[in-house]
Short mmCIF file of N, CA and C in Angstrom, two decimals:
data_model
loop_
_atom_site.label_atom_id
_atom_site.label_comp_id
_atom_site.label_asym_id
_atom_site.label_seq_id
_atom_site.Cartn_x
_atom_site.Cartn_y
_atom_site.Cartn_z
N MET R 259 -13.99 137.34 -143.89
CA MET R 259 -14.76 136.40 -143.10
C MET R 259 -14.08 135.03 -143.10
N LYS R 260 -13.57 134.61 -144.24
CA LYS R 260 -12.92 133.32 -144.34
C LYS R 260 -11.65 133.29 -143.49
N GLN R 261 -10.92 134.40 -143.45
CA GLN R 261 -9.69 134.48 -142.66
C GLN R 261 -9.98 134.27 -141.17
N ARG R 262 -11.06 134.85 -140.65
CA ARG R 262 -11.41 134.70 -139.23
C ARG R 262 -11.79 133.26 -138.92
N THR R 263 -12.49 132.60 -139.82
CA THR R 263 -12.89 131.21 -139.60
C THR R 263 -11.66 130.32 -139.46
N ILE R 264 -10.69 130.52 -140.30
CA ILE R 264 -9.47 129.73 -140.24
C ILE R 264 -8.75 129.98 -138.92
N THR R 265 -8.71 131.23 -138.47
CA THR R 265 -8.06 131.58 -137.22
C THR R 265 -8.75 130.91 -136.04
N PHE R 266 -10.08 130.94 -136.02
CA PHE R 266 -10.81 130.30 -134.92
C PHE R 266 -10.58 128.79 -134.92
N HIS R 267 -10.53 128.19 -136.10
CA HIS R 267 -10.26 126.75 -136.18
C HIS R 267 -8.84 126.44 -135.70
N SER R 268 -7.90 127.30 -136.04
CA SER R 268 -6.52 127.09 -135.60
C SER R 268 -6.41 127.20 -134.08
N ILE R 269 -7.10 128.17 -133.51
CA ILE R 269 -7.08 128.33 -132.05
C ILE R 269 -7.74 127.13 -131.38
N GLY R 270 -8.85 126.67 -131.94
CA GLY R 270 -9.55 125.50 -131.38
C GLY R 270 -8.67 124.26 -131.44
N ALA R 271 -7.97 124.07 -132.55
CA ALA R 271 -7.09 122.92 -132.69
C ALA R 271 -5.94 122.99 -131.70
N ALA R 272 -5.42 124.19 -131.47
CA ALA R 272 -4.33 124.36 -130.51
C ALA R 272 -4.80 124.03 -129.09
N ILE R 273 -6.02 124.42 -128.75
CA ILE R 273 -6.56 124.12 -127.42
C ILE R 273 -6.75 122.62 -127.25
N VAL R 274 -7.28 121.97 -128.27
CA VAL R 274 -7.49 120.52 -128.20
C VAL R 274 -6.15 119.80 -128.06
N MET R 275 -5.16 120.20 -128.84
CA MET R 275 -3.85 119.55 -128.77
C MET R 275 -3.20 119.74 -127.40
N SER R 276 -3.30 120.95 -126.84
CA SER R 276 -2.70 121.17 -125.52
C SER R 276 -3.40 120.35 -124.45
N ALA R 277 -4.72 120.16 -124.57
CA ALA R 277 -5.45 119.33 -123.62
C ALA R 277 -5.02 117.87 -123.74
N LEU R 278 -4.82 117.39 -124.96
CA LEU R 278 -4.38 116.01 -125.16
C LEU R 278 -2.98 115.79 -124.59
N VAL R 279 -2.09 116.73 -124.83
CA VAL R 279 -0.72 116.62 -124.32
C VAL R 279 -0.72 116.64 -122.80
N ALA R 280 -1.50 117.53 -122.20
CA ALA R 280 -1.58 117.61 -120.73
C ALA R 280 -2.16 116.32 -120.16
N GLY R 281 -3.16 115.76 -120.82
CA GLY R 281 -3.75 114.50 -120.36
C GLY R 281 -2.77 113.35 -120.46
N ALA R 282 -1.99 113.30 -121.52
CA ALA R 282 -1.00 112.23 -121.68
C ALA R 282 0.10 112.36 -120.63
N ALA R 283 0.50 113.58 -120.33
CA ALA R 283 1.53 113.79 -119.31
C ALA R 283 1.03 113.35 -117.94
N THR R 284 -0.21 113.66 -117.63
CA THR R 284 -0.79 113.25 -116.35
C THR R 284 -0.88 111.73 -116.27
N ALA R 285 -1.31 111.09 -117.34
CA ALA R 285 -1.42 109.63 -117.35
C ALA R 285 -0.05 108.98 -117.19
N ALA R 286 0.98 109.55 -117.79
CA ALA R 286 2.32 108.99 -117.67
C ALA R 286 2.82 109.07 -116.24
N GLN R 287 2.47 110.13 -115.52
CA GLN R 287 2.88 110.27 -114.13
C GLN R 287 2.17 109.27 -113.24
N MET R 288 0.95 108.88 -113.58
CA MET R 288 0.15 107.99 -112.76
C MET R 288 0.50 106.52 -112.97
N LYS R 289 1.17 106.18 -114.04
CA LYS R 289 1.47 104.79 -114.37
C LYS R 289 2.43 104.19 -113.34
N ALA R 290 2.14 102.97 -112.91
CA ALA R 290 2.98 102.28 -111.94
C ALA R 290 4.31 101.90 -112.58
N VAL R 291 5.37 101.99 -111.81
CA VAL R 291 6.70 101.69 -112.31
C VAL R 291 6.92 100.19 -112.43
N GLY R 292 6.48 99.43 -111.45
CA GLY R 292 6.69 97.99 -111.45
C GLY R 292 5.41 97.27 -111.10
N PRO R 293 5.53 95.98 -110.82
CA PRO R 293 4.33 95.23 -110.46
C PRO R 293 3.75 95.72 -109.14
N GLN R 294 2.45 95.69 -109.05
CA GLN R 294 1.73 96.09 -107.85
C GLN R 294 1.13 94.86 -107.18
N PRO R 295 0.90 94.91 -105.86
CA PRO R 295 0.27 93.77 -105.20
C PRO R 295 -1.03 93.38 -105.90
N GLY R 296 -1.17 92.10 -106.18
CA GLY R 296 -2.35 91.60 -106.89
C GLY R 296 -2.13 91.37 -108.37
N ASP R 297 -1.03 91.89 -108.93
CA ASP R 297 -0.71 91.60 -110.34
C ASP R 297 -0.32 90.13 -110.45
N CYS R 298 -0.89 89.43 -111.44
CA CYS R 298 -0.63 88.00 -111.58
C CYS R 298 -0.03 87.68 -112.95
N LYS R 299 0.76 86.63 -113.00
CA LYS R 299 1.27 86.11 -114.26
C LYS R 299 0.12 85.43 -115.00
N ARG R 300 0.23 85.34 -116.31
CA ARG R 300 -0.84 84.71 -117.11
C ARG R 300 -0.80 83.19 -117.05
N ALA R 301 0.39 82.64 -116.94
CA ALA R 301 0.55 81.18 -117.01
C ALA R 301 0.60 80.57 -115.61
N TYR R 302 0.10 79.35 -115.55
CA TYR R 302 0.20 78.57 -114.31
C TYR R 302 1.59 78.00 -114.18
N GLU R 303 2.02 77.80 -112.96
CA GLU R 303 3.25 77.07 -112.66
C GLU R 303 2.83 75.82 -111.90
N ALA R 304 3.39 74.69 -112.26
CA ALA R 304 3.03 73.42 -111.61
C ALA R 304 4.29 72.64 -111.30
N VAL R 305 4.23 71.91 -110.20
CA VAL R 305 5.35 71.07 -109.79
C VAL R 305 4.80 69.86 -109.05
N ASN R 306 5.47 68.72 -109.19
CA ASN R 306 5.06 67.49 -108.51
C ASN R 306 6.00 67.21 -107.34
N GLY R 307 5.41 66.71 -106.25
CA GLY R 307 6.20 66.37 -105.08
C GLY R 307 5.66 65.14 -104.39
N PRO R 308 6.45 64.56 -103.48
CA PRO R 308 6.07 63.31 -102.83
C PRO R 308 5.01 63.46 -101.73
N SER R 309 4.73 64.69 -101.30
CA SER R 309 3.69 64.92 -100.30
C SER R 309 3.11 66.31 -100.52
N LEU R 310 1.98 66.58 -99.88
CA LEU R 310 1.31 67.87 -100.06
C LEU R 310 2.21 69.04 -99.65
N PRO R 311 2.79 69.04 -98.44
CA PRO R 311 3.63 70.19 -98.07
C PRO R 311 4.90 70.31 -98.90
N VAL R 312 5.45 69.19 -99.32
CA VAL R 312 6.67 69.24 -100.15
C VAL R 312 6.34 69.80 -101.53
N ALA R 313 5.22 69.41 -102.11
CA ALA R 313 4.81 69.95 -103.41
C ALA R 313 4.62 71.46 -103.33
N GLN R 314 4.00 71.92 -102.26
CA GLN R 314 3.80 73.36 -102.08
C GLN R 314 5.14 74.08 -101.94
N ALA R 315 6.05 73.53 -101.15
CA ALA R 315 7.37 74.14 -100.97
C ALA R 315 8.15 74.15 -102.29
N MET R 316 8.01 73.10 -103.07
CA MET R 316 8.70 73.04 -104.37
C MET R 316 8.13 74.08 -105.33
N TRP R 317 6.81 74.33 -105.27
CA TRP R 317 6.19 75.37 -106.10
C TRP R 317 6.77 76.72 -105.74
N VAL R 318 6.89 76.99 -104.44
CA VAL R 318 7.46 78.26 -103.98
C VAL R 318 8.89 78.42 -104.49
N GLN R 319 9.69 77.37 -104.40
CA GLN R 319 11.08 77.43 -104.87
C GLN R 319 11.16 77.66 -106.38
N LEU R 320 10.30 76.97 -107.12
CA LEU R 320 10.29 77.13 -108.58
C LEU R 320 9.96 78.56 -108.98
N VAL R 321 8.90 79.10 -108.38
CA VAL R 321 8.46 80.46 -108.72
C VAL R 321 9.51 81.48 -108.28
N ALA R 322 10.11 81.29 -107.12
CA ALA R 322 11.15 82.21 -106.64
C ALA R 322 12.34 82.22 -107.59
N SER R 323 12.71 81.07 -108.12
CA SER R 323 13.85 81.02 -109.03
C SER R 323 13.53 81.68 -110.37
N LYS R 324 12.27 81.64 -110.79
CA LYS R 324 11.88 82.24 -112.08
C LYS R 324 11.61 83.74 -111.98
N TYR R 325 10.86 84.15 -110.93
CA TYR R 325 10.35 85.52 -110.88
C TYR R 325 10.81 86.33 -109.67
N GLY R 326 11.32 85.68 -108.64
CA GLY R 326 11.73 86.39 -107.43
C GLY R 326 10.81 86.06 -106.26
N ASN R 327 11.28 86.39 -105.06
CA ASN R 327 10.58 86.01 -103.84
C ASN R 327 9.20 86.65 -103.68
N LYS R 328 9.01 87.86 -104.19
CA LYS R 328 7.71 88.51 -104.00
C LYS R 328 6.62 87.91 -104.88
N TRP R 329 7.00 87.10 -105.84
CA TRP R 329 6.02 86.37 -106.66
C TRP R 329 5.78 84.97 -106.08
N ALA R 330 6.67 84.53 -105.20
CA ALA R 330 6.65 83.14 -104.73
C ALA R 330 5.98 83.00 -103.37
N GLN R 331 4.85 83.62 -103.19
CA GLN R 331 4.09 83.52 -101.95
C GLN R 331 2.85 82.68 -102.22
N TRP R 332 2.77 81.51 -101.62
CA TRP R 332 1.61 80.64 -101.84
C TRP R 332 0.32 81.34 -101.42
N ALA R 333 0.39 82.14 -100.34
CA ALA R 333 -0.80 82.85 -99.85
C ALA R 333 -1.33 83.84 -100.88
N GLY R 334 -0.46 84.41 -101.70
CA GLY R 334 -0.90 85.39 -102.68
C GLY R 334 -1.18 84.82 -104.06
N ALA R 335 -0.96 83.54 -104.26
CA ALA R 335 -1.16 82.91 -105.57
C ALA R 335 -2.65 82.85 -105.92
N LYS R 336 -2.94 82.81 -107.21
CA LYS R 336 -4.32 82.78 -107.70
C LYS R 336 -4.64 81.38 -108.23
N ASN R 337 -5.87 80.94 -108.00
CA ASN R 337 -6.36 79.64 -108.49
C ASN R 337 -5.43 78.50 -108.07
N LYS R 338 -5.02 78.51 -106.83
CA LYS R 338 -4.07 77.49 -106.36
C LYS R 338 -4.78 76.20 -106.00
N SER R 339 -4.08 75.11 -106.24
CA SER R 339 -4.61 73.79 -105.87
C SER R 339 -3.45 72.82 -105.70
N ILE R 340 -3.66 71.87 -104.82
CA ILE R 340 -2.73 70.76 -104.66
C ILE R 340 -3.56 69.49 -104.80
N THR R 341 -3.27 68.72 -105.84
CA THR R 341 -4.09 67.54 -106.13
C THR R 341 -3.24 66.27 -106.09
N PRO R 342 -3.82 65.18 -105.58
CA PRO R 342 -3.09 63.91 -105.60
C PRO R 342 -3.05 63.35 -107.02
N LEU R 343 -1.91 62.83 -107.40
CA LEU R 343 -1.74 62.25 -108.74
C LEU R 343 -1.79 60.73 -108.71
N GLY R 344 -1.84 60.17 -107.54
CA GLY R 344 -1.81 58.71 -107.40
C GLY R 344 -0.54 58.29 -106.72
N GLY R 345 -0.64 57.23 -105.96
CA GLY R 345 0.54 56.79 -105.21
C GLY R 345 0.87 57.82 -104.15
N SER R 346 2.08 58.27 -104.15
CA SER R 346 2.49 59.29 -103.18
C SER R 346 2.92 60.58 -103.89
N GLN R 347 2.30 60.89 -105.01
CA GLN R 347 2.64 62.09 -105.77
C GLN R 347 1.51 63.11 -105.68
N PHE R 348 1.90 64.38 -105.49
CA PHE R 348 0.96 65.49 -105.44
C PHE R 348 1.44 66.57 -106.39
N GLN R 349 0.49 67.29 -107.00
CA GLN R 349 0.84 68.39 -107.89
C GLN R 349 0.34 69.70 -107.28
N ALA R 350 1.26 70.64 -107.10
CA ALA R 350 0.92 72.00 -106.67
C ALA R 350 0.87 72.85 -107.93
N ARG R 351 -0.26 73.53 -108.13
CA ARG R 351 -0.47 74.31 -109.36
C ARG R 351 -1.14 75.62 -109.01
N ALA R 352 -0.60 76.73 -109.51
CA ALA R 352 -1.19 78.05 -109.23
C ALA R 352 -0.60 79.08 -110.18
N LYS R 353 -1.28 80.23 -110.27
CA LYS R 353 -0.75 81.38 -110.99
C LYS R 353 -0.02 82.26 -109.98
N PRO R 354 1.26 82.53 -110.20
CA PRO R 354 1.99 83.41 -109.28
C PRO R 354 1.46 84.84 -109.35
N CYS R 355 1.29 85.45 -108.19
CA CYS R 355 0.86 86.85 -108.11
C CYS R 355 1.86 87.62 -107.25
N PHE R 356 2.07 88.87 -107.61
CA PHE R 356 2.96 89.73 -106.82
C PHE R 356 2.30 89.97 -105.48
N TYR R 357 3.03 89.76 -104.40
CA TYR R 357 2.44 89.80 -103.06
C TYR R 357 3.46 90.34 -102.08
N GLN R 358 3.06 91.35 -101.33
CA GLN R 358 3.90 91.89 -100.27
C GLN R 358 3.11 91.80 -98.97
N PRO R 359 3.45 90.85 -98.12
CA PRO R 359 2.72 90.74 -96.86
C PRO R 359 2.90 91.99 -96.01
N VAL R 360 1.86 92.37 -95.31
CA VAL R 360 1.92 93.54 -94.44
C VAL R 360 2.62 93.14 -93.15
N PRO R 361 3.66 93.89 -92.74
CA PRO R 361 4.40 93.52 -91.52
C PRO R 361 3.56 93.71 -90.27
#
């Protein structure tokens, strides 16, 4: 009787292990290879410029040089703002997000 119990437990453990391995293999196939549209960086990027459009353009250039052009889309950025700092200085600040515009 004890021998059969051990056998049933061994078979049950084998079934559970094969299910776990199959689940892990399926999850590995589903994982994205690279960034997907909407993925955002954790840190903000900020830049100061002499006017609102220049500050925005400088933000785009800064982000493009750090992360690449698909991260440097002002339209796709998160929590974006351009604020006056006084005088003729403006700060463009946003979290870069991966963005692929639809053609």
